[in-house]
mmCIF file of C-alpha atoms in Angstrom:
data_model
loop_
_atom_site.group_PDB
_atom_site.id
_atom_site.type_symbol
_atom_site.label_atom_id
_atom_site.label_comp_id
_atom_site.label_asym_id
_atom_site.label_seq_id
_atom_site.Cartn_x
_atom_site.Cartn_y
_atom_site.Cartn_z
ATOM 1 C CA MET S 274 -9.564 -1.987 13.618
ATOM 2 C CA GLN S 275 -6.538 -1.185 11.627
ATOM 3 C CA THR S 276 -4.008 1.422 12.805
ATOM 4 C CA ARG S 277 -2.331 4.212 10.861
ATOM 5 C CA LYS S 278 1.034 6.027 11.250
ATOM 6 C CA LEU S 279 0.900 9.747 12.270
ATOM 7 C CA GLY S 280 4.317 11.438 11.466
ATOM 8 C CA GLY S 281 7.773 9.873 11.512
ATOM 9 C CA GLN S 282 8.139 9.984 15.561
ATOM 10 C CA GLY S 283 6.469 6.352 15.650
ATOM 11 C CA LEU S 284 2.897 7.619 16.075
ATOM 12 C CA ALA S 285 0.453 5.044 15.437
ATOM 13 C CA VAL S 286 -3.234 5.138 16.055
ATOM 14 C CA SER S 287 -6.538 3.315 15.376
ATOM 15 C CA ALA S 288 -7.895 4.682 11.794
ATOM 16 C CA LEU S 289 -10.700 6.256 13.602
ATOM 17 C CA GLY S 290 -10.723 8.457 16.762
ATOM 18 C CA LEU S 291 -13.035 9.713 19.159
ATOM 19 C CA GLY S 292 -13.045 12.988 20.206
ATOM 20 C CA CYS S 293 -14.521 13.596 23.431
ATOM 21 C CA MET S 294 -15.155 17.490 23.848
ATOM 22 C CA GLY S 295 -18.901 17.249 23.303
ATOM 23 C CA MET S 296 -19.334 15.074 25.992
ATOM 24 C CA THR S 297 -18.955 17.832 28.321
ATOM 25 C CA PHE S 298 -18.694 21.175 26.083
ATOM 26 C CA GLY S 299 -19.849 22.753 23.174
ATOM 27 C CA TYR S 300 -22.916 21.351 22.122
ATOM 28 C CA GLY S 301 -25.166 22.452 24.698
ATOM 29 C CA GLY S 302 -26.559 18.799 26.539
ATOM 30 C CA THR S 303 -23.806 16.999 28.369
ATOM 31 C CA VAL S 304 -23.600 13.375 29.298
ATOM 32 C CA SER S 305 -23.276 12.448 32.721
ATOM 33 C CA GLU S 306 -19.472 11.008 33.782
ATOM 34 C CA ALA S 307 -20.970 7.346 34.029
ATOM 35 C CA GLU S 308 -22.271 7.412 30.473
ATOM 36 C CA GLY S 309 -19.302 9.359 29.366
ATOM 37 C CA ILE S 310 -16.792 6.594 30.663
ATOM 38 C CA ALA S 311 -18.929 3.732 29.404
ATOM 39 C CA LEU S 312 -19.101 5.011 25.878
ATOM 40 C CA ILE S 313 -15.064 5.498 25.647
ATOM 41 C CA ARG S 314 -14.796 2.135 27.039
ATOM 42 C CA GLN S 315 -17.390 0.842 24.296
ATOM 43 C CA ALA S 316 -14.750 2.684 21.700
ATOM 44 C CA PHE S 317 -12.006 1.094 22.984
ATOM 45 C CA GLU S 318 -13.669 -2.543 23.029
ATOM 46 C CA SER S 319 -14.672 -1.829 19.429
ATOM 47 C CA GLY S 320 -10.894 -1.466 18.725
ATOM 48 C CA VAL S 321 -10.426 2.594 19.090
ATOM 49 C CA THR S 322 -7.135 3.580 20.880
ATOM 50 C CA PHE S 323 -7.349 7.154 19.946
ATOM 51 C CA PHE S 324 -8.902 9.608 22.453
ATOM 52 C CA ASP S 325 -8.989 13.557 21.988
ATOM 53 C CA THR S 326 -9.700 16.153 24.857
ATOM 54 C CA ALA S 327 -8.426 20.021 25.537
ATOM 55 C CA GLU S 328 -7.850 22.394 28.334
ATOM 56 C CA ALA S 329 -10.448 24.612 26.972
ATOM 57 C CA TYR S 330 -12.772 21.676 27.112
ATOM 58 C CA GLY S 331 -13.147 22.153 30.874
ATOM 59 C CA GLU S 332 -11.992 20.162 33.840
ATOM 60 C CA ALA S 333 -14.704 17.626 33.759
ATOM 61 C CA ASN S 334 -13.832 16.599 29.973
ATOM 62 C CA GLU S 335 -9.999 15.397 30.658
ATOM 63 C CA ARG S 336 -11.140 14.106 34.299
ATOM 64 C CA LEU S 337 -13.733 12.187 32.128
ATOM 65 C CA VAL S 338 -11.128 10.898 29.413
ATOM 66 C CA GLY S 339 -8.877 10.146 32.369
ATOM 67 C CA LYS S 340 -11.013 7.878 34.293
ATOM 68 C CA ALA S 341 -12.600 6.266 31.467
ATOM 69 C CA VAL S 342 -8.956 5.282 29.671
ATOM 70 C CA ALA S 343 -7.157 4.489 33.397
ATOM 71 C CA PRO S 344 -7.645 0.701 32.967
ATOM 72 C CA PHE S 345 -6.069 0.343 29.852
ATOM 73 C CA ARG S 346 -4.005 3.561 30.065
ATOM 74 C CA ASP S 347 -0.987 2.100 28.310
ATOM 75 C CA GLN S 348 -3.102 0.983 25.039
ATOM 76 C CA VAL S 349 -4.229 4.054 24.237
ATOM 77 C CA VAL S 350 -3.217 7.359 22.867
ATOM 78 C CA VAL S 351 -4.783 10.286 24.680
ATOM 79 C CA ALA S 352 -4.263 13.742 22.968
ATOM 80 C CA THR S 353 -4.930 17.241 24.710
ATOM 81 C CA LYS S 354 -4.281 20.760 24.211
ATOM 82 C CA PHE S 355 -3.005 24.314 25.704
ATOM 83 C CA GLY S 356 -3.139 27.742 24.045
ATOM 84 C CA PHE S 357 -6.072 29.858 25.407
ATOM 85 C CA LYS S 358 -5.751 32.074 28.341
ATOM 86 C CA ASN S 359 -7.387 30.478 31.693
ATOM 87 C CA GLY S 360 -8.144 27.455 29.496
ATOM 88 C CA VAL S 361 -11.077 29.845 27.760
ATOM 89 C CA VAL S 362 -11.862 30.413 24.433
ATOM 90 C CA ALA S 363 -13.279 34.034 25.058
ATOM 91 C CA ASP S 364 -10.031 35.092 26.842
ATOM 92 C CA GLY S 365 -8.013 35.000 23.970
ATOM 93 C CA LEU S 366 -4.695 33.149 23.389
ATOM 94 C CA ASP S 367 -1.719 32.313 25.527
ATOM 95 C CA SER S 368 1.104 30.143 24.416
ATOM 96 C CA ARG S 369 3.802 31.527 26.729
ATOM 97 C CA PRO S 370 6.456 28.604 27.439
ATOM 98 C CA GLU S 371 5.512 29.052 31.263
ATOM 99 C CA ARG S 372 1.942 28.786 30.485
ATOM 100 C CA ILE S 373 2.480 25.662 28.611
ATOM 101 C CA ARG S 374 4.365 23.719 31.450
ATOM 102 C CA ALA S 375 1.443 24.724 33.748
ATOM 103 C CA VAL S 376 -1.393 23.595 31.764
ATOM 104 C CA VAL S 377 0.574 20.234 31.170
ATOM 105 C CA GLU S 378 0.966 19.870 34.665
ATOM 106 C CA GLN S 379 -2.737 20.705 35.374
ATOM 107 C CA SER S 380 -3.544 18.033 32.511
ATOM 108 C CA LEU S 381 -1.579 15.332 34.107
ATOM 109 C CA ALA S 382 -3.703 15.848 37.167
ATOM 110 C CA ARG S 383 -6.965 15.925 35.564
ATOM 111 C CA LEU S 384 -5.944 13.128 33.550
ATOM 112 C CA GLY S 385 -4.602 10.806 36.213
ATOM 113 C CA THR S 386 -1.588 9.854 34.309
ATOM 114 C CA ASP S 387 2.134 10.818 34.084
ATOM 115 C CA TYR S 388 2.446 11.447 30.307
ATOM 116 C CA ILE S 389 0.626 12.993 27.613
ATOM 117 C CA ASP S 390 0.802 11.252 24.334
ATOM 118 C CA ILE S 391 0.251 13.866 21.758
ATOM 119 C CA LEU S 392 0.153 17.648 23.393
ATOM 120 C CA TYR S 393 -1.226 20.133 20.514
ATOM 121 C CA GLN S 394 -0.902 24.016 20.461
ATOM 122 C CA HIS S 395 -4.856 24.475 20.139
ATOM 123 C CA ARG S 396 -4.102 27.536 17.873
ATOM 124 C CA VAL S 397 -1.033 29.458 16.992
ATOM 125 C CA ASP S 398 -0.453 32.506 18.987
ATOM 126 C CA PRO S 399 1.083 35.198 17.278
ATOM 127 C CA ALA S 400 2.505 36.983 20.564
ATOM 128 C CA VAL S 401 4.580 33.770 20.958
ATOM 129 C CA PRO S 402 7.252 32.577 18.131
ATOM 130 C CA VAL S 403 6.050 29.281 17.500
ATOM 131 C CA GLU S 404 9.635 28.168 17.555
ATOM 132 C CA GLU S 405 9.839 29.077 21.347
ATOM 133 C CA VAL S 406 6.329 27.111 21.622
ATOM 134 C CA ALA S 407 8.160 23.920 20.241
ATOM 135 C CA GLY S 408 11.327 24.517 22.305
ATOM 136 C CA ALA S 409 8.978 24.428 25.388
ATOM 137 C CA VAL S 410 7.310 20.923 23.999
ATOM 138 C CA LYS S 411 10.427 19.695 23.386
ATOM 139 C CA ASP S 412 11.408 20.215 26.990
ATOM 140 C CA LEU S 413 8.638 18.097 28.050
ATOM 141 C CA ILE S 414 9.506 15.451 25.739
ATOM 142 C CA ASP S 415 12.818 15.231 27.126
ATOM 143 C CA GLU S 416 11.332 15.005 30.470
ATOM 144 C CA GLY S 417 8.977 12.229 29.448
ATOM 145 C CA LYS S 418 5.779 14.216 30.306
ATOM 146 C CA VAL S 419 4.673 14.467 26.605
ATOM 147 C CA LYS S 420 5.407 12.109 23.892
ATOM 148 C CA TYR S 421 4.695 13.704 20.692
ATOM 149 C CA PHE S 422 4.143 17.449 19.494
ATOM 150 C CA GLY S 423 0.892 18.451 17.443
ATOM 151 C CA LEU S 424 -0.387 21.701 15.987
ATOM 152 C CA SER S 425 -4.207 22.345 15.200
ATOM 153 C CA GLU S 426 -5.332 24.675 12.583
ATOM 154 C CA ALA S 427 -1.838 25.824 11.492
ATOM 155 C CA GLY S 428 -0.760 27.284 8.557
ATOM 156 C CA ALA S 429 2.240 25.679 6.424
ATOM 157 C CA ASP S 430 4.588 28.295 7.626
ATOM 158 C CA ALA S 431 4.132 27.749 11.319
ATOM 159 C CA ILE S 432 4.280 23.915 10.756
ATOM 160 C CA ARG S 433 7.912 24.307 9.210
ATOM 161 C CA ARG S 434 8.857 26.447 11.806
ATOM 162 C CA ALA S 435 7.960 24.443 14.515
ATOM 163 C CA HIS S 436 8.916 21.298 12.871
ATOM 164 C CA ALA S 437 12.616 22.564 12.530
ATOM 165 C CA VAL S 438 12.771 22.992 16.366
ATOM 166 C CA GLN S 439 10.766 19.776 17.205
ATOM 167 C CA PRO S 440 9.486 17.325 14.845
ATOM 168 C CA VAL S 441 5.724 17.738 14.617
ATOM 169 C CA SER S 442 3.713 14.041 14.421
ATOM 170 C CA ALA S 443 0.029 15.646 13.763
ATOM 171 C CA LEU S 444 -1.838 18.552 12.760
ATOM 172 C CA GLN S 445 -5.284 18.380 13.635
ATOM 173 C CA SER S 446 -7.600 20.736 11.914
ATOM 174 C CA GLU S 447 -11.119 20.524 10.193
ATOM 175 C CA TYR S 448 -11.514 18.538 7.232
ATOM 176 C CA SER S 449 -14.702 17.066 5.650
ATOM 177 C CA LEU S 450 -16.682 16.704 2.426
ATOM 178 C CA TRP S 451 -17.780 20.441 2.815
ATOM 179 C CA TRP S 452 -14.509 22.042 4.224
ATOM 180 C CA ARG S 453 -11.720 20.724 2.040
ATOM 181 C CA GLU S 454 -9.070 23.785 2.531
ATOM 182 C CA PRO S 455 -6.632 21.668 4.060
ATOM 183 C CA GLU S 456 -6.097 20.011 0.622
ATOM 184 C CA GLU S 457 -4.679 23.242 -0.781
ATOM 185 C CA SER S 458 -3.229 24.896 2.088
ATOM 186 C CA VAL S 459 -1.038 22.485 4.096
ATOM 187 C CA PHE S 460 -1.406 18.995 2.542
ATOM 188 C CA ALA S 461 1.884 19.237 0.735
ATOM 189 C CA VAL S 462 3.743 20.315 3.358
ATOM 190 C CA LEU S 463 2.387 17.614 5.512
ATOM 191 C CA GLU S 464 3.224 15.141 3.031
ATOM 192 C CA GLU S 465 6.644 16.587 2.625
ATOM 193 C CA LEU S 466 7.740 16.694 6.195
ATOM 194 C CA ASP S 467 5.889 13.387 7.015
ATOM 195 C CA ILE S 468 3.270 14.693 9.553
ATOM 196 C CA GLY S 469 -0.127 13.082 10.398
ATOM 197 C CA PHE S 470 -3.205 14.658 9.820
ATOM 198 C CA VAL S 471 -6.167 14.305 12.464
ATOM 199 C CA PRO S 472 -9.134 15.804 10.951
ATOM 200 C CA PHE S 473 -11.856 17.001 13.469
ATOM 201 C CA SER S 474 -15.383 17.515 12.573
ATOM 202 C CA PRO S 475 -15.284 15.272 9.611
ATOM 203 C CA LEU S 476 -19.135 14.726 10.164
ATOM 204 C CA GLY S 477 -19.541 18.508 9.481
ATOM 205 C CA LYS S 478 -20.322 19.154 13.182
ATOM 206 C CA GLY S 479 -23.062 16.759 12.570
ATOM 207 C CA PHE S 480 -24.563 18.080 9.289
ATOM 208 C CA LEU S 481 -23.327 15.361 6.780
ATOM 209 C CA THR S 482 -25.087 12.679 9.073
ATOM 210 C CA GLY S 483 -28.397 14.103 7.531
ATOM 211 C CA ALA S 484 -29.893 14.051 11.326
ATOM 212 C CA ILE S 485 -29.829 18.129 11.327
ATOM 213 C CA THR S 486 -32.039 20.140 9.199
ATOM 214 C CA PRO S 487 -32.914 23.213 8.488
ATOM 215 C CA ASP S 488 -35.788 23.126 10.948
ATOM 216 C CA THR S 489 -33.585 21.521 13.638
ATOM 217 C CA LYS S 490 -33.866 23.682 16.606
ATOM 218 C CA LEU S 491 -30.391 23.440 18.426
ATOM 219 C CA GLU S 492 -30.025 23.598 22.174
ATOM 220 C CA ASP S 493 -29.274 26.792 24.227
ATOM 221 C CA GLY S 494 -25.456 26.690 24.789
ATOM 222 C CA ASP S 495 -24.825 24.799 21.321
ATOM 223 C CA PHE S 496 -22.069 26.754 19.765
ATOM 224 C CA ARG S 497 -23.218 25.770 16.147
ATOM 225 C CA LYS S 498 -26.177 28.338 16.722
ATOM 226 C CA THR S 499 -23.609 31.187 16.167
ATOM 227 C CA LEU S 500 -21.827 29.676 12.966
ATOM 228 C CA PRO S 501 -22.829 30.562 9.568
ATOM 229 C CA ARG S 502 -23.196 27.361 8.108
ATOM 230 C CA PHE S 503 -25.416 26.468 10.476
ATOM 231 C CA GLN S 504 -28.103 29.465 9.786
ATOM 232 C CA GLU S 505 -31.464 28.360 8.568
ATOM 233 C CA ASP S 506 -31.099 29.556 5.000
ATOM 234 C CA ALA S 507 -27.524 28.052 4.637
ATOM 235 C CA MET S 508 -28.539 24.822 5.843
ATOM 236 C CA ARG S 509 -31.325 24.383 3.224
ATOM 237 C CA ARG S 510 -29.012 25.611 0.535
ATOM 238 C CA ASN S 511 -26.292 23.136 1.738
ATOM 239 C CA THR S 512 -28.904 20.010 1.456
ATOM 240 C CA ALA S 513 -27.696 19.743 -2.216
ATOM 241 C CA LEU S 514 -24.554 18.101 -0.872
ATOM 242 C CA LEU S 515 -26.622 15.531 1.268
ATOM 243 C CA ALA S 516 -27.820 14.076 -1.944
ATOM 244 C CA GLU S 517 -24.964 13.645 -3.353
ATOM 245 C CA VAL S 518 -23.856 11.473 -0.008
ATOM 246 C CA GLU S 519 -26.820 9.801 -0.094
ATOM 247 C CA ALA S 520 -26.610 8.337 -3.607
ATOM 248 C CA VAL S 521 -22.973 7.226 -3.066
ATOM 249 C CA ALA S 522 -24.112 5.567 0.494
ATOM 250 C CA GLN S 523 -27.029 3.638 -1.147
ATOM 251 C CA ARG S 524 -24.619 1.828 -3.312
ATOM 252 C CA HIS S 525 -22.854 0.691 -0.371
ATOM 253 C CA GLY S 526 -25.413 -0.057 1.826
ATOM 254 C CA ALA S 527 -24.052 2.893 4.165
ATOM 255 C CA SER S 528 -25.447 5.741 5.957
ATOM 256 C CA LYS S 529 -24.651 9.182 5.207
ATOM 257 C CA ALA S 530 -22.262 9.553 8.278
ATOM 258 C CA GLN S 531 -20.564 6.302 7.089
ATOM 259 C CA THR S 532 -19.707 7.517 3.712
ATOM 260 C CA ALA S 533 -18.627 10.774 4.790
ATOM 261 C CA LEU S 534 -16.253 9.057 7.249
ATOM 262 C CA ALA S 535 -14.862 6.654 4.393
ATOM 263 C CA TRP S 536 -14.475 9.612 2.140
ATOM 264 C CA VAL S 537 -11.996 11.174 4.766
ATOM 265 C CA LEU S 538 -10.258 7.496 5.288
ATOM 266 C CA ALA S 539 -10.029 7.587 1.530
ATOM 267 C CA GLN S 540 -7.989 10.694 1.133
ATOM 268 C CA LYS S 541 -4.705 9.907 2.445
ATOM 269 C CA PRO S 542 -3.125 7.009 4.651
ATOM 270 C CA TRP S 543 -1.545 9.174 6.940
ATOM 271 C CA ILE S 544 -5.241 10.659 8.010
ATOM 272 C CA ALA S 545 -6.927 9.402 11.270
ATOM 273 C CA PRO S 546 -10.029 11.448 11.614
ATOM 274 C CA ILE S 547 -11.561 12.044 15.229
ATOM 275 C CA PHE S 548 -15.450 12.156 15.226
ATOM 276 C CA GLY S 549 -17.567 12.856 18.530
ATOM 277 C CA THR S 550 -20.645 11.813 19.668
ATOM 278 C CA THR S 551 -22.384 10.823 23.044
ATOM 279 C CA LYS S 552 -24.813 7.917 21.664
ATOM 280 C CA PRO S 553 -23.840 4.348 21.734
ATOM 281 C CA HIS S 554 -25.864 3.758 18.504
ATOM 282 C CA ARG S 555 -23.648 6.435 16.523
ATOM 283 C CA LEU S 556 -20.584 5.383 17.896
ATOM 284 C CA ARG S 557 -21.345 1.870 16.278
ATOM 285 C CA GLU S 558 -22.363 3.230 13.089
ATOM 286 C CA ASN S 559 -19.376 5.620 12.908
ATOM 287 C CA LEU S 560 -16.931 2.829 13.360
ATOM 288 C CA ALA S 561 -18.558 0.752 10.740
ATOM 289 C CA ALA S 562 -17.213 3.239 8.474
ATOM 290 C CA ALA S 563 -13.799 2.170 8.562
ATOM 291 C CA ASP S 564 -15.228 -1.216 6.648
ATOM 292 C CA VAL S 565 -16.944 1.173 3.758
ATOM 293 C CA ALA S 566 -14.722 0.646 0.795
ATOM 294 C CA LEU S 567 -15.096 3.460 -1.666
ATOM 295 C CA SER S 568 -14.200 3.103 -5.197
ATOM 296 C CA ALA S 569 -12.116 5.181 -7.288
ATOM 297 C CA ALA S 570 -15.302 5.873 -9.295
ATOM 298 C CA ASP S 571 -17.302 6.778 -5.841
ATOM 299 C CA LEU S 572 -14.634 9.603 -5.058
ATOM 300 C CA ALA S 573 -14.526 10.456 -8.336
ATOM 301 C CA GLU S 574 -18.303 11.164 -8.599
ATOM 302 C CA LEU S 575 -18.117 12.734 -5.283
ATOM 303 C CA ASP S 576 -14.972 15.237 -6.582
ATOM 304 C CA LYS S 577 -17.282 16.174 -9.161
ATOM 305 C CA ALA S 578 -20.260 16.855 -7.335
ATOM 306 C CA LEU S 579 -18.410 19.031 -4.915
ATOM 307 C CA ALA S 580 -17.193 21.037 -7.630
ATOM 308 C CA ASN S 581 -20.290 22.039 -8.636
ATOM 309 C CA ILE S 582 -22.028 22.684 -5.369
ATOM 310 C CA GLU S 583 -21.739 25.943 -3.631
ATOM 311 C CA ILE S 584 -21.453 25.520 0.026
ATOM 312 C CA VAL S 585 -22.859 28.214 1.670
ATOM 313 C CA GLY S 586 -21.941 30.143 5.119
ATOM 314 C CA HIS S 587 -18.465 30.040 6.689
ATOM 315 C CA ARG S 588 -17.500 27.478 8.820
ATOM 316 C CA TYR S 589 -16.637 29.848 11.948
ATOM 317 C CA THR S 590 -17.567 33.330 13.023
ATOM 318 C CA GLU S 591 -15.330 36.199 12.276
ATOM 319 C CA ALA S 592 -13.825 36.219 15.373
ATOM 320 C CA SER S 593 -12.816 32.770 15.685
ATOM 321 C CA GLN S 594 -11.671 32.598 11.929
ATOM 322 C CA LYS S 595 -8.908 35.121 12.953
ATOM 323 C CA MET S 596 -7.347 32.360 14.921
ATOM 324 C CA VAL S 597 -6.727 29.640 12.597
ATOM 325 C CA ASN S 598 -4.336 29.024 9.573
ATOM 326 C CA ARG S 599 -1.701 31.504 10.707
#
């Protein structure tokens, strides 16, 4: 798999990365540790060198990732995140410098490593100046415990302020065919400051694969059940987007998931999306998206279609939305 450069500090990752959250957190069902390790190692054997976790995904998630990559630790980029009180989203935000340092020590132990490749602030904390956050991470970089600094769901002003203290290598935010807001809000500043972009949910939390329909019964504990965009009426109306993706997919002999990922990859050379899956066959399918080359005509067709389709429902609950794009 090709690699992509993220930021101006020397960070390079596989064009597609694996988001590991769903293996233990967020979607109701989980996989066993053995299954998760096998999937991560299958991804590595297929060319993936970029793996994403977070304190907020729980102790089991970081430990799983650490065990899985241990045999090839020096060949991969492992990203984790800090920023929530007690590592629990519902408890609110906490990016005090002393908390950042405590989380890093905790994550190092859980991951079984002596350095974190990318350390993200999970959400901008309005109670702590982002300059203080960047300074705390800078200290950790100087100590060799962290290699690169990242932000997640941050707005342009916060990115600029943080970058002035410690260069930001990557911004991680949601981006896909059905959520293009970053193009207007942050792409210009990312390009100006030479910061890479790591889209999460590039498959629309599964919707863009076509595997989730208005009749799908999501498991208890699946956070999508609370999202406006995943309510039955919204999903029914949003299927118009899937028809447009399918039209392009058929021309390439590709799946909708592959086409959606190929679209993200085609937007900028400094974008490296991370998708999540717990299924080996879906991993193989998604990784094959790197070989789907959408033409300028394909991209123009999708742009035209998207301009005429109203996506129904917000991507987050009202409470969660208040914590993004600060």
